[in-house]
PDB file of C-alpha atoms in Angstrom:
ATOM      1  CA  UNK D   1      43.051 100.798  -2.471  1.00  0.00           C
ATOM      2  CA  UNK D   2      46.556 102.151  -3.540  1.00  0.00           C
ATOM      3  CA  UNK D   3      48.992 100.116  -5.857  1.00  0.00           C
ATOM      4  CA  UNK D   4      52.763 100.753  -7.250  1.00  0.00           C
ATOM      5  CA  UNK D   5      54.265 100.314 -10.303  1.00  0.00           C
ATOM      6  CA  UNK D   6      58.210  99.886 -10.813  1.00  0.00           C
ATOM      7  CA  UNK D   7      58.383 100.218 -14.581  1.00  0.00           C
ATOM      8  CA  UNK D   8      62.099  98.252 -14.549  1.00  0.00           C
ATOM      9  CA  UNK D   9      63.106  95.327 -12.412  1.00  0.00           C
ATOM     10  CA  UNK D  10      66.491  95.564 -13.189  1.00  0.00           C
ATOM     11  CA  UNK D  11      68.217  98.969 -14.608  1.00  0.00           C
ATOM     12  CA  UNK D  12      72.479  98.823 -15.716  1.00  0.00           C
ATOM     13  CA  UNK D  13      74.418 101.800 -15.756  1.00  0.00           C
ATOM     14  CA  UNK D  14      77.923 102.431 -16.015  1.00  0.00           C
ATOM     15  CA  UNK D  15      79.762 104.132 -12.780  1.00  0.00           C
ATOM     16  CA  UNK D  16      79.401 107.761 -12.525  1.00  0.00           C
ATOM     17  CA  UNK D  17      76.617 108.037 -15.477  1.00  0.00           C
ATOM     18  CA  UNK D  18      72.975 109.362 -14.477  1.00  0.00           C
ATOM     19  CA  UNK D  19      70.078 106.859 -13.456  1.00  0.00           C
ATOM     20  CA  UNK D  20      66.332 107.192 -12.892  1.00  0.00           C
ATOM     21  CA  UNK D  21      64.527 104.321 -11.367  1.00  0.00           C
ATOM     22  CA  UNK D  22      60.624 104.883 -12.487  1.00  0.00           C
ATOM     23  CA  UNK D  23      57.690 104.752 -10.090  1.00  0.00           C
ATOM     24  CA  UNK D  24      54.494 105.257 -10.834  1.00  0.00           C
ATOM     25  CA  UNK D  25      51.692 104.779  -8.349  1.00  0.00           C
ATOM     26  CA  UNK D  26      47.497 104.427  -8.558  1.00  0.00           C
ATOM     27  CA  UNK D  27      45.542 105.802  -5.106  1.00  0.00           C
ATOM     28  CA  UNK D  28      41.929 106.989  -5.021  1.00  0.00           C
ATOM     29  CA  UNK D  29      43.046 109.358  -1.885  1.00  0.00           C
ATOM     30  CA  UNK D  30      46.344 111.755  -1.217  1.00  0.00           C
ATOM     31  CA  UNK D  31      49.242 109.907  -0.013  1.00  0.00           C
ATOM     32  CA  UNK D  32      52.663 109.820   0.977  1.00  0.00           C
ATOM     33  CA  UNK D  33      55.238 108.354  -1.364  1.00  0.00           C
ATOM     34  CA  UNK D  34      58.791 106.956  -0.186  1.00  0.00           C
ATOM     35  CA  UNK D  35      61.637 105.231  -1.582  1.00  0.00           C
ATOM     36  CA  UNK D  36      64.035 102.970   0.413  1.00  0.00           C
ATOM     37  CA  UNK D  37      67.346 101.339  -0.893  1.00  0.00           C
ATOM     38  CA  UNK D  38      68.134  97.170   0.201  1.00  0.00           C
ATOM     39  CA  UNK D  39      71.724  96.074   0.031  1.00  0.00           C
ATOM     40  CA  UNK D  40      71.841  92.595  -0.173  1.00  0.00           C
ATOM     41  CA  UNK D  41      70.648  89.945   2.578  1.00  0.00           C
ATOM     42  CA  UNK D  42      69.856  93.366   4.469  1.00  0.00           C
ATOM     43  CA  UNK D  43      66.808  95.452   5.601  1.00  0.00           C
ATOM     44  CA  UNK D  44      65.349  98.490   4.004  1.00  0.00           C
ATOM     45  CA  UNK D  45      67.098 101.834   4.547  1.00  0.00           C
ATOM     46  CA  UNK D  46      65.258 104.820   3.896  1.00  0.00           C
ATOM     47  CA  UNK D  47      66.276 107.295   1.088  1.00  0.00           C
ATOM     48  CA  UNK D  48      63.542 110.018   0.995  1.00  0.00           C
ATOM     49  CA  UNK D  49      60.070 110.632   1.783  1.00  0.00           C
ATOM     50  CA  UNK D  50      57.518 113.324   0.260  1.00  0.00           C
ATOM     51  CA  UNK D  51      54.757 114.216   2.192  1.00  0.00           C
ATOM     52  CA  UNK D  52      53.443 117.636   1.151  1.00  0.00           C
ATOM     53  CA  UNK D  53      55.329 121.040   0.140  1.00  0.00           C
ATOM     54  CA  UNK D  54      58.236 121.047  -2.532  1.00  0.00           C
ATOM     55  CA  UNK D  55      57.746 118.341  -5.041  1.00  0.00           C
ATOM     56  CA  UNK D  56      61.459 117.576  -5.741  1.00  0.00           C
ATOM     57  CA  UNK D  57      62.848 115.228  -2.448  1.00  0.00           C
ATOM     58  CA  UNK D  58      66.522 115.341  -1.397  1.00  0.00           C
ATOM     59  CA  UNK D  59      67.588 112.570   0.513  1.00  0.00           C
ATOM     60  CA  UNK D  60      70.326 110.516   1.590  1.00  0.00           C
ATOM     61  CA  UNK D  61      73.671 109.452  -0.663  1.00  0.00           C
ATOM     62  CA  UNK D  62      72.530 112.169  -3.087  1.00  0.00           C
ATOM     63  CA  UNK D  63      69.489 110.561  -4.444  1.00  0.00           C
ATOM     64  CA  UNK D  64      66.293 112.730  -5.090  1.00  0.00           C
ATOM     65  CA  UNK D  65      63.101 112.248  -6.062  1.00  0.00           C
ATOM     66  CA  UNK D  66      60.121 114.521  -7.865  1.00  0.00           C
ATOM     67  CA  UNK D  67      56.782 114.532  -7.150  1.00  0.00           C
ATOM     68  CA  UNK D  68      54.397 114.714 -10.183  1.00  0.00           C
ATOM     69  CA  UNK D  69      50.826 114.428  -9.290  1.00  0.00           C
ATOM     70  CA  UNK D  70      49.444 114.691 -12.981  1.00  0.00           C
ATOM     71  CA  UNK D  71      51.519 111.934 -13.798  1.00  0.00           C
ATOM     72  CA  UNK D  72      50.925 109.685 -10.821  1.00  0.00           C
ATOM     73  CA  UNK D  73      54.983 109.549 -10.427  1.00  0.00           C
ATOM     74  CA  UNK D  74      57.659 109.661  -8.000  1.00  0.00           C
ATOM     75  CA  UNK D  75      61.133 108.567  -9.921  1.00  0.00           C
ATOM     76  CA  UNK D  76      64.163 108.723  -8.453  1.00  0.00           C
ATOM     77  CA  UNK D  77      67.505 110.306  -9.988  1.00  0.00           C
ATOM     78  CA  UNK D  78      70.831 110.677  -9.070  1.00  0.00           C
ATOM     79  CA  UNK D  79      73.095 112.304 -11.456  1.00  0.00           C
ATOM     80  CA  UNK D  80      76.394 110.336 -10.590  1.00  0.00           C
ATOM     81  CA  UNK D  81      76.529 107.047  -9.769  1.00  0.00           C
ATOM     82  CA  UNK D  82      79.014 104.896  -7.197  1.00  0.00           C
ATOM     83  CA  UNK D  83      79.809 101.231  -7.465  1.00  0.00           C
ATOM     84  CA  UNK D  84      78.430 101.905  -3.779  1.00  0.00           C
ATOM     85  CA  UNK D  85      74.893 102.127  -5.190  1.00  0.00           C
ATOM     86  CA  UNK D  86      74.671  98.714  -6.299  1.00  0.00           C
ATOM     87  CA  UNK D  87      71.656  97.516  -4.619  1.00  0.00           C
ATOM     88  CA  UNK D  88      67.811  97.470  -4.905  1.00  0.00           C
ATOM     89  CA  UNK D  89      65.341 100.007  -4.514  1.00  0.00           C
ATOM     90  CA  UNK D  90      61.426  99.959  -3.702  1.00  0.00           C
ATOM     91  CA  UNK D  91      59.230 102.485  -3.900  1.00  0.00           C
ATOM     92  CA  UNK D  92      56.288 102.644  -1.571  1.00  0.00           C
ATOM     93  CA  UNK D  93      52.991 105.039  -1.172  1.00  0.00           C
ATOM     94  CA  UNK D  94      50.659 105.129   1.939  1.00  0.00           C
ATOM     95  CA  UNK D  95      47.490 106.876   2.586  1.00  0.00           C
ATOM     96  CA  UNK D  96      47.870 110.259   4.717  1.00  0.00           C
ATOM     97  CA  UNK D  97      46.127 108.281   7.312  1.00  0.00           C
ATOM     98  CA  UNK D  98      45.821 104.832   8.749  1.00  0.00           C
ATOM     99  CA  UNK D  99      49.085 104.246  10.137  1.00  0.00           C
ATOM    100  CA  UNK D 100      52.463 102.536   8.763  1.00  0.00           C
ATOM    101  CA  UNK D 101      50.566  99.259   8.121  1.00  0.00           C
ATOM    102  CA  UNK D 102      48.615 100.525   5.047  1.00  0.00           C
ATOM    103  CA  UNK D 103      52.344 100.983   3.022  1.00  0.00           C
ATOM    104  CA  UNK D 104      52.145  99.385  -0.093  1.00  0.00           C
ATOM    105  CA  UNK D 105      55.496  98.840  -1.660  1.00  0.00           C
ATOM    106  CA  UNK D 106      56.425  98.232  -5.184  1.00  0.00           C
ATOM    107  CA  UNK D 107      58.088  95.122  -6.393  1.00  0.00           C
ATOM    108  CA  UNK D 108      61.538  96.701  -6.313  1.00  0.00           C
ATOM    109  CA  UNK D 109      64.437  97.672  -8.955  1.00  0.00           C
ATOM    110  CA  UNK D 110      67.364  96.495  -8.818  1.00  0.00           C
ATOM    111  CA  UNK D 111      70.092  98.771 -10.144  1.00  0.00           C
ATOM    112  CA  UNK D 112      73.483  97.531 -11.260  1.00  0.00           C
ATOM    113  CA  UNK D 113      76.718  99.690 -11.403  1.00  0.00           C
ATOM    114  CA  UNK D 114      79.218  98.725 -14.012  1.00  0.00           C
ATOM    115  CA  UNK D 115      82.681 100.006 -13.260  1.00  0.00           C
TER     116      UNK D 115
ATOM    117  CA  UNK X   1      73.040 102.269  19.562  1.00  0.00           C
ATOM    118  CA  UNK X   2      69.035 102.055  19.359  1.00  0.00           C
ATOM    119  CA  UNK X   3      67.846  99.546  16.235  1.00  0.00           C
ATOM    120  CA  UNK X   4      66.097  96.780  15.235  1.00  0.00           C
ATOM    121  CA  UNK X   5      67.499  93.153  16.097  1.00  0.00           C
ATOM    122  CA  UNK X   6      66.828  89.815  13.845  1.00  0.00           C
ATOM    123  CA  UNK X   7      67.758  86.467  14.857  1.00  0.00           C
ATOM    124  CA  UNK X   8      69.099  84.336  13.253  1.00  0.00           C
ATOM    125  CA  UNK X   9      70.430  85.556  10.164  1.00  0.00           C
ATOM    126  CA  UNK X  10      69.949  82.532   8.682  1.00  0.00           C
ATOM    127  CA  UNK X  11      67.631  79.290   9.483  1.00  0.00           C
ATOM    128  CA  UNK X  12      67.420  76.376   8.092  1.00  0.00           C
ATOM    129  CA  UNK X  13      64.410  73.984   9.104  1.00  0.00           C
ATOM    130  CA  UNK X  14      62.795  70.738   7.535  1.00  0.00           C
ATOM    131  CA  UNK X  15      59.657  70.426   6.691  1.00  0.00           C
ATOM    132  CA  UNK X  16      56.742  70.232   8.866  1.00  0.00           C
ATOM    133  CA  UNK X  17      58.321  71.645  11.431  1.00  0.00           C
ATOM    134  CA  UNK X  18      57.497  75.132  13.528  1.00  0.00           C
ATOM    135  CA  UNK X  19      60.035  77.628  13.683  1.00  0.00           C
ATOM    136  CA  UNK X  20      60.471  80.742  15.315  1.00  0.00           C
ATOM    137  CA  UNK X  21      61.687  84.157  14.442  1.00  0.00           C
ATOM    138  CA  UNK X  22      63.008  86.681  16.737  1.00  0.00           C
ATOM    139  CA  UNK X  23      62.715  90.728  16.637  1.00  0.00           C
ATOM    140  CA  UNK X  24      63.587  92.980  19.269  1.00  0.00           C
ATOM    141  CA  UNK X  25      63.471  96.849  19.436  1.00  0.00           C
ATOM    142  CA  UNK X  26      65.018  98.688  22.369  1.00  0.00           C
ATOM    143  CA  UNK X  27      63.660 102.229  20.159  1.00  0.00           C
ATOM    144  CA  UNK X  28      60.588 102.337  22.545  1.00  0.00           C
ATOM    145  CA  UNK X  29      58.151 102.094  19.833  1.00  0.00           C
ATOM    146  CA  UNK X  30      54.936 101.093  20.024  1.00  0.00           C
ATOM    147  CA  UNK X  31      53.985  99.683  16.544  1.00  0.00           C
ATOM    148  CA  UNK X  32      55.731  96.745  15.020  1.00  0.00           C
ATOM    149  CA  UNK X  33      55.741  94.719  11.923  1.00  0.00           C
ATOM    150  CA  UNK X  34      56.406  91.877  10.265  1.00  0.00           C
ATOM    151  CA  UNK X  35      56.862  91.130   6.542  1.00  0.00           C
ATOM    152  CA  UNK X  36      57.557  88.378   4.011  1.00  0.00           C
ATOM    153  CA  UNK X  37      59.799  89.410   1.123  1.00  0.00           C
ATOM    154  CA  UNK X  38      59.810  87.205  -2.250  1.00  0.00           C
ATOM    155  CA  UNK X  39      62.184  87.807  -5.222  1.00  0.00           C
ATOM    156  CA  UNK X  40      60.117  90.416  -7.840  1.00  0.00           C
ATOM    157  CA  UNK X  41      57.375  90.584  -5.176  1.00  0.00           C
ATOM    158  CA  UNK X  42      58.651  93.469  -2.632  1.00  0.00           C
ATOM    159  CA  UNK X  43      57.298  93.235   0.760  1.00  0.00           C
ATOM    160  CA  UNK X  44      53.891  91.848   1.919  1.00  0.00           C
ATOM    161  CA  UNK X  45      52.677  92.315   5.586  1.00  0.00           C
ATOM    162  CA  UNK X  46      52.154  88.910   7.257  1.00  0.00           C
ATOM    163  CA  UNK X  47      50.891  90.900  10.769  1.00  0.00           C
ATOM    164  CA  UNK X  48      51.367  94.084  13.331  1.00  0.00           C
ATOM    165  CA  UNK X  49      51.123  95.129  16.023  1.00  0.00           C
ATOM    166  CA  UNK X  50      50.221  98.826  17.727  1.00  0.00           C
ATOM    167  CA  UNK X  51      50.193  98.239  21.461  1.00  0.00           C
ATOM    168  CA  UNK X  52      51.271  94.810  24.029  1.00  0.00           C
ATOM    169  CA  UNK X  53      48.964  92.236  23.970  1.00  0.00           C
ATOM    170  CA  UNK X  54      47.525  93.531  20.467  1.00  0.00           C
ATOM    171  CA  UNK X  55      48.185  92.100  17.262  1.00  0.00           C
ATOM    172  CA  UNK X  56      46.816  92.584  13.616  1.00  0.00           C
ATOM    173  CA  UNK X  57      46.520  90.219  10.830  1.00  0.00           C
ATOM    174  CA  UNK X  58      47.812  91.664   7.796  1.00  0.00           C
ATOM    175  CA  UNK X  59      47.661  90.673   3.582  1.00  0.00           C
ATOM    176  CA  UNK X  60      48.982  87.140   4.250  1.00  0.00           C
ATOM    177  CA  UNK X  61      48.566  85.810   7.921  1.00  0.00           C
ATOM    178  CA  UNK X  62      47.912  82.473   6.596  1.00  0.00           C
ATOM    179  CA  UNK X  63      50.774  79.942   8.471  1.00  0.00           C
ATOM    180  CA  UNK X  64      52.149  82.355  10.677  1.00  0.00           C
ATOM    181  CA  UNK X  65      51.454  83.251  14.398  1.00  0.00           C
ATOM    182  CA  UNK X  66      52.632  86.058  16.908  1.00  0.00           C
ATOM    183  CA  UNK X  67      52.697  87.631  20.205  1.00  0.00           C
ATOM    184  CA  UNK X  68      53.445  90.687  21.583  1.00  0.00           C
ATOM    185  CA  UNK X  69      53.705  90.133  25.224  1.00  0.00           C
ATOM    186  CA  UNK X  70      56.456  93.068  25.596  1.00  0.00           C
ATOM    187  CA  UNK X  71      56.762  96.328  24.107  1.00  0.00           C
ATOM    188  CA  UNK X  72      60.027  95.408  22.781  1.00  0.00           C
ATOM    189  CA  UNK X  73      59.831  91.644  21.363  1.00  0.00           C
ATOM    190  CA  UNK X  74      57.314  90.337  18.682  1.00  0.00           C
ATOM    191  CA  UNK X  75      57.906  86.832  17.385  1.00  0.00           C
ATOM    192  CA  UNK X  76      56.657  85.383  14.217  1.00  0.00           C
ATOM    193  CA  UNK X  77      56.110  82.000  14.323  1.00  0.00           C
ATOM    194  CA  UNK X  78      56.089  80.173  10.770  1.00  0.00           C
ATOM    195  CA  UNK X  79      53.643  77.499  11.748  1.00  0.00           C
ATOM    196  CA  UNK X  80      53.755  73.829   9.178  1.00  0.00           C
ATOM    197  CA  UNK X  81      50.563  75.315   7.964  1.00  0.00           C
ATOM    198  CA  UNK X  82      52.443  78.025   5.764  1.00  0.00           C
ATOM    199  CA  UNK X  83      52.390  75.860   2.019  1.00  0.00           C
ATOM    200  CA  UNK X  84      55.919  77.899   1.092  1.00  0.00           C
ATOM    201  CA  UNK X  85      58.093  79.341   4.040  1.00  0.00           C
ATOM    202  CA  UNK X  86      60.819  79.394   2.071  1.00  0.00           C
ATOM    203  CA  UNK X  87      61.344  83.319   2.078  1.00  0.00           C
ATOM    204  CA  UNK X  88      63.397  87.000   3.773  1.00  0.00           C
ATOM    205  CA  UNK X  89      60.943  87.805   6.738  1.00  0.00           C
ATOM    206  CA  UNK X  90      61.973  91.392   7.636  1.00  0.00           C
ATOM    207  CA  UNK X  91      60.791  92.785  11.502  1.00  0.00           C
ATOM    208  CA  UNK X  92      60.210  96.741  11.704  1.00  0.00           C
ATOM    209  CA  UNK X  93      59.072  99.271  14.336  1.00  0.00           C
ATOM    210  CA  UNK X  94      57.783 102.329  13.974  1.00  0.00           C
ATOM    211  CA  UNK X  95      56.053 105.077  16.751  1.00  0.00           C
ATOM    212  CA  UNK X  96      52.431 104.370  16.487  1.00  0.00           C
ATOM    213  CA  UNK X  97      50.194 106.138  14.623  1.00  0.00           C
ATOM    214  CA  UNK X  98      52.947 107.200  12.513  1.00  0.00           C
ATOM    215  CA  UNK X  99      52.486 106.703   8.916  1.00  0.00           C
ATOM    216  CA  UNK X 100      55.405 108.122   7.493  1.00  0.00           C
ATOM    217  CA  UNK X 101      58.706 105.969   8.877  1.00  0.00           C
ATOM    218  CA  UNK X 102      59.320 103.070   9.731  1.00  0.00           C
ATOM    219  CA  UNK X 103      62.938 101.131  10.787  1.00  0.00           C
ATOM    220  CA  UNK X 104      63.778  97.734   9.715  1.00  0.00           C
ATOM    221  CA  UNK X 105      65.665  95.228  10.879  1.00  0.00           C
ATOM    222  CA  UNK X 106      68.645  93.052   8.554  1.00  0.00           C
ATOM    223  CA  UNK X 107      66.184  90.317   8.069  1.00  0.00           C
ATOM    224  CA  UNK X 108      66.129  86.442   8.645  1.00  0.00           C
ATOM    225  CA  UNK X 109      66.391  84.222   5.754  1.00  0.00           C
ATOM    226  CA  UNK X 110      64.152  81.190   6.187  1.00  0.00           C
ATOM    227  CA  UNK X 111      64.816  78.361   3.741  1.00  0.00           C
ATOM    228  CA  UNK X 112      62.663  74.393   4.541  1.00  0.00           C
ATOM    229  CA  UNK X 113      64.138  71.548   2.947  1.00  0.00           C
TER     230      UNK X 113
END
């Protein structure tokens, strides 16, 4: 059994300051961890994936992501935000195998840009 | 362009009654979900499907049907038996045996009055 942990539901930052959105995640096996972004009445885009090599993730709209293992974390930065980024974000983890039906995804933050 | 469709965006039924959801792929996947999304709850998986004419229950089948008689269509059905359909269902795809990606569709937003 795997579960995920969004430390913040909701997280406020002023346009073009720094954010981290906190994930922390619990799994008795190795697994891939993921982080998708949900505008409003929309589906889930995907913003990076880690699966296995460099623990920090670059993905899309200049997000990234670091792998810490000890720590049982996968938080997500960026270091400039856009009133663009307005939306909320889930992190998910899945077993390496098992197929895309064993995601579990977190209960989401949502992060609010103030201009 | 290759996606996910939903339809309707929006739906509005009363209670008691059956109502039907629509997803279509044309991304020739094999695999395809369905999910229930609830404000502070993130997604739940209601069922899937990995091949025609196979389906899965998932964490909460409870009220809900499907069918996957094509590779690209797989309807949820949000039977009177569901206690609280009030809810975003969100329809994805993915290649099967895949457990890394997944594409989603824009969603349906169910609300029973």
């Amino acid at each position: 059994a795997q579960s995920v942990t969004q430390l913040d539901s909701q997280v406020p930052v002023f346009e073009e300051a720094p954010v981290e959105l906190r994930c922390n995640y619990s799994s008795s096996v190795s697994v891939y961890l993921f982080w998708y972004v949900q505008y409003p009445n929309q589906g889930l885009q995907l913003l990076l994936k880690y699966l296995s090599g460099s623990t920090l993730v670059k993905g899309i709209n200049g997000f990234e992501a670091e792998f810490n293992k000890s720590q049982t974390s996968f938080h997500l930065r960026k270091p400039s935000v856009h009133i663009s980024d307005t939306a909320e974000y889930f992190c998910a983890v899945s077993p390496l195998s098992g197929g895309y039906q064993k995601v579990t995804f977190g209960t989401g933050t949502k992060l609010q840009v103030i201009p | 362009d290759g996606g996910i469709t939903q339809s309707p965006k929006y739906l509005f039924r009363k209670e008691g009654q059956n109502v039907t959801l629509s997803c279509e792929q044309n991304l020739n996947h094999d695999a395809m979900y369905w999910y229930r999304q609830d404000p502070g709850q993130g997604l739940r998986l209601i069922y899937y499907s990995q091949i025609v004419n196979d389906f899965q229950k998932g964490d909460i089948a409870e009220g809900y049907s499907v069918s996957r008689e094509k590779k690209e269509s797989f309807p949820l059905t949000v039977t009177s038996a569901q206690k609280n359909p009030t809810a975003f269902y969100l329809c994805a795809s993915s290649i099967a045996g895949t457990d890394t990606e997944a594409f989603f569709g824009q969603g349906t937003r169910l609300t029973v009055v």
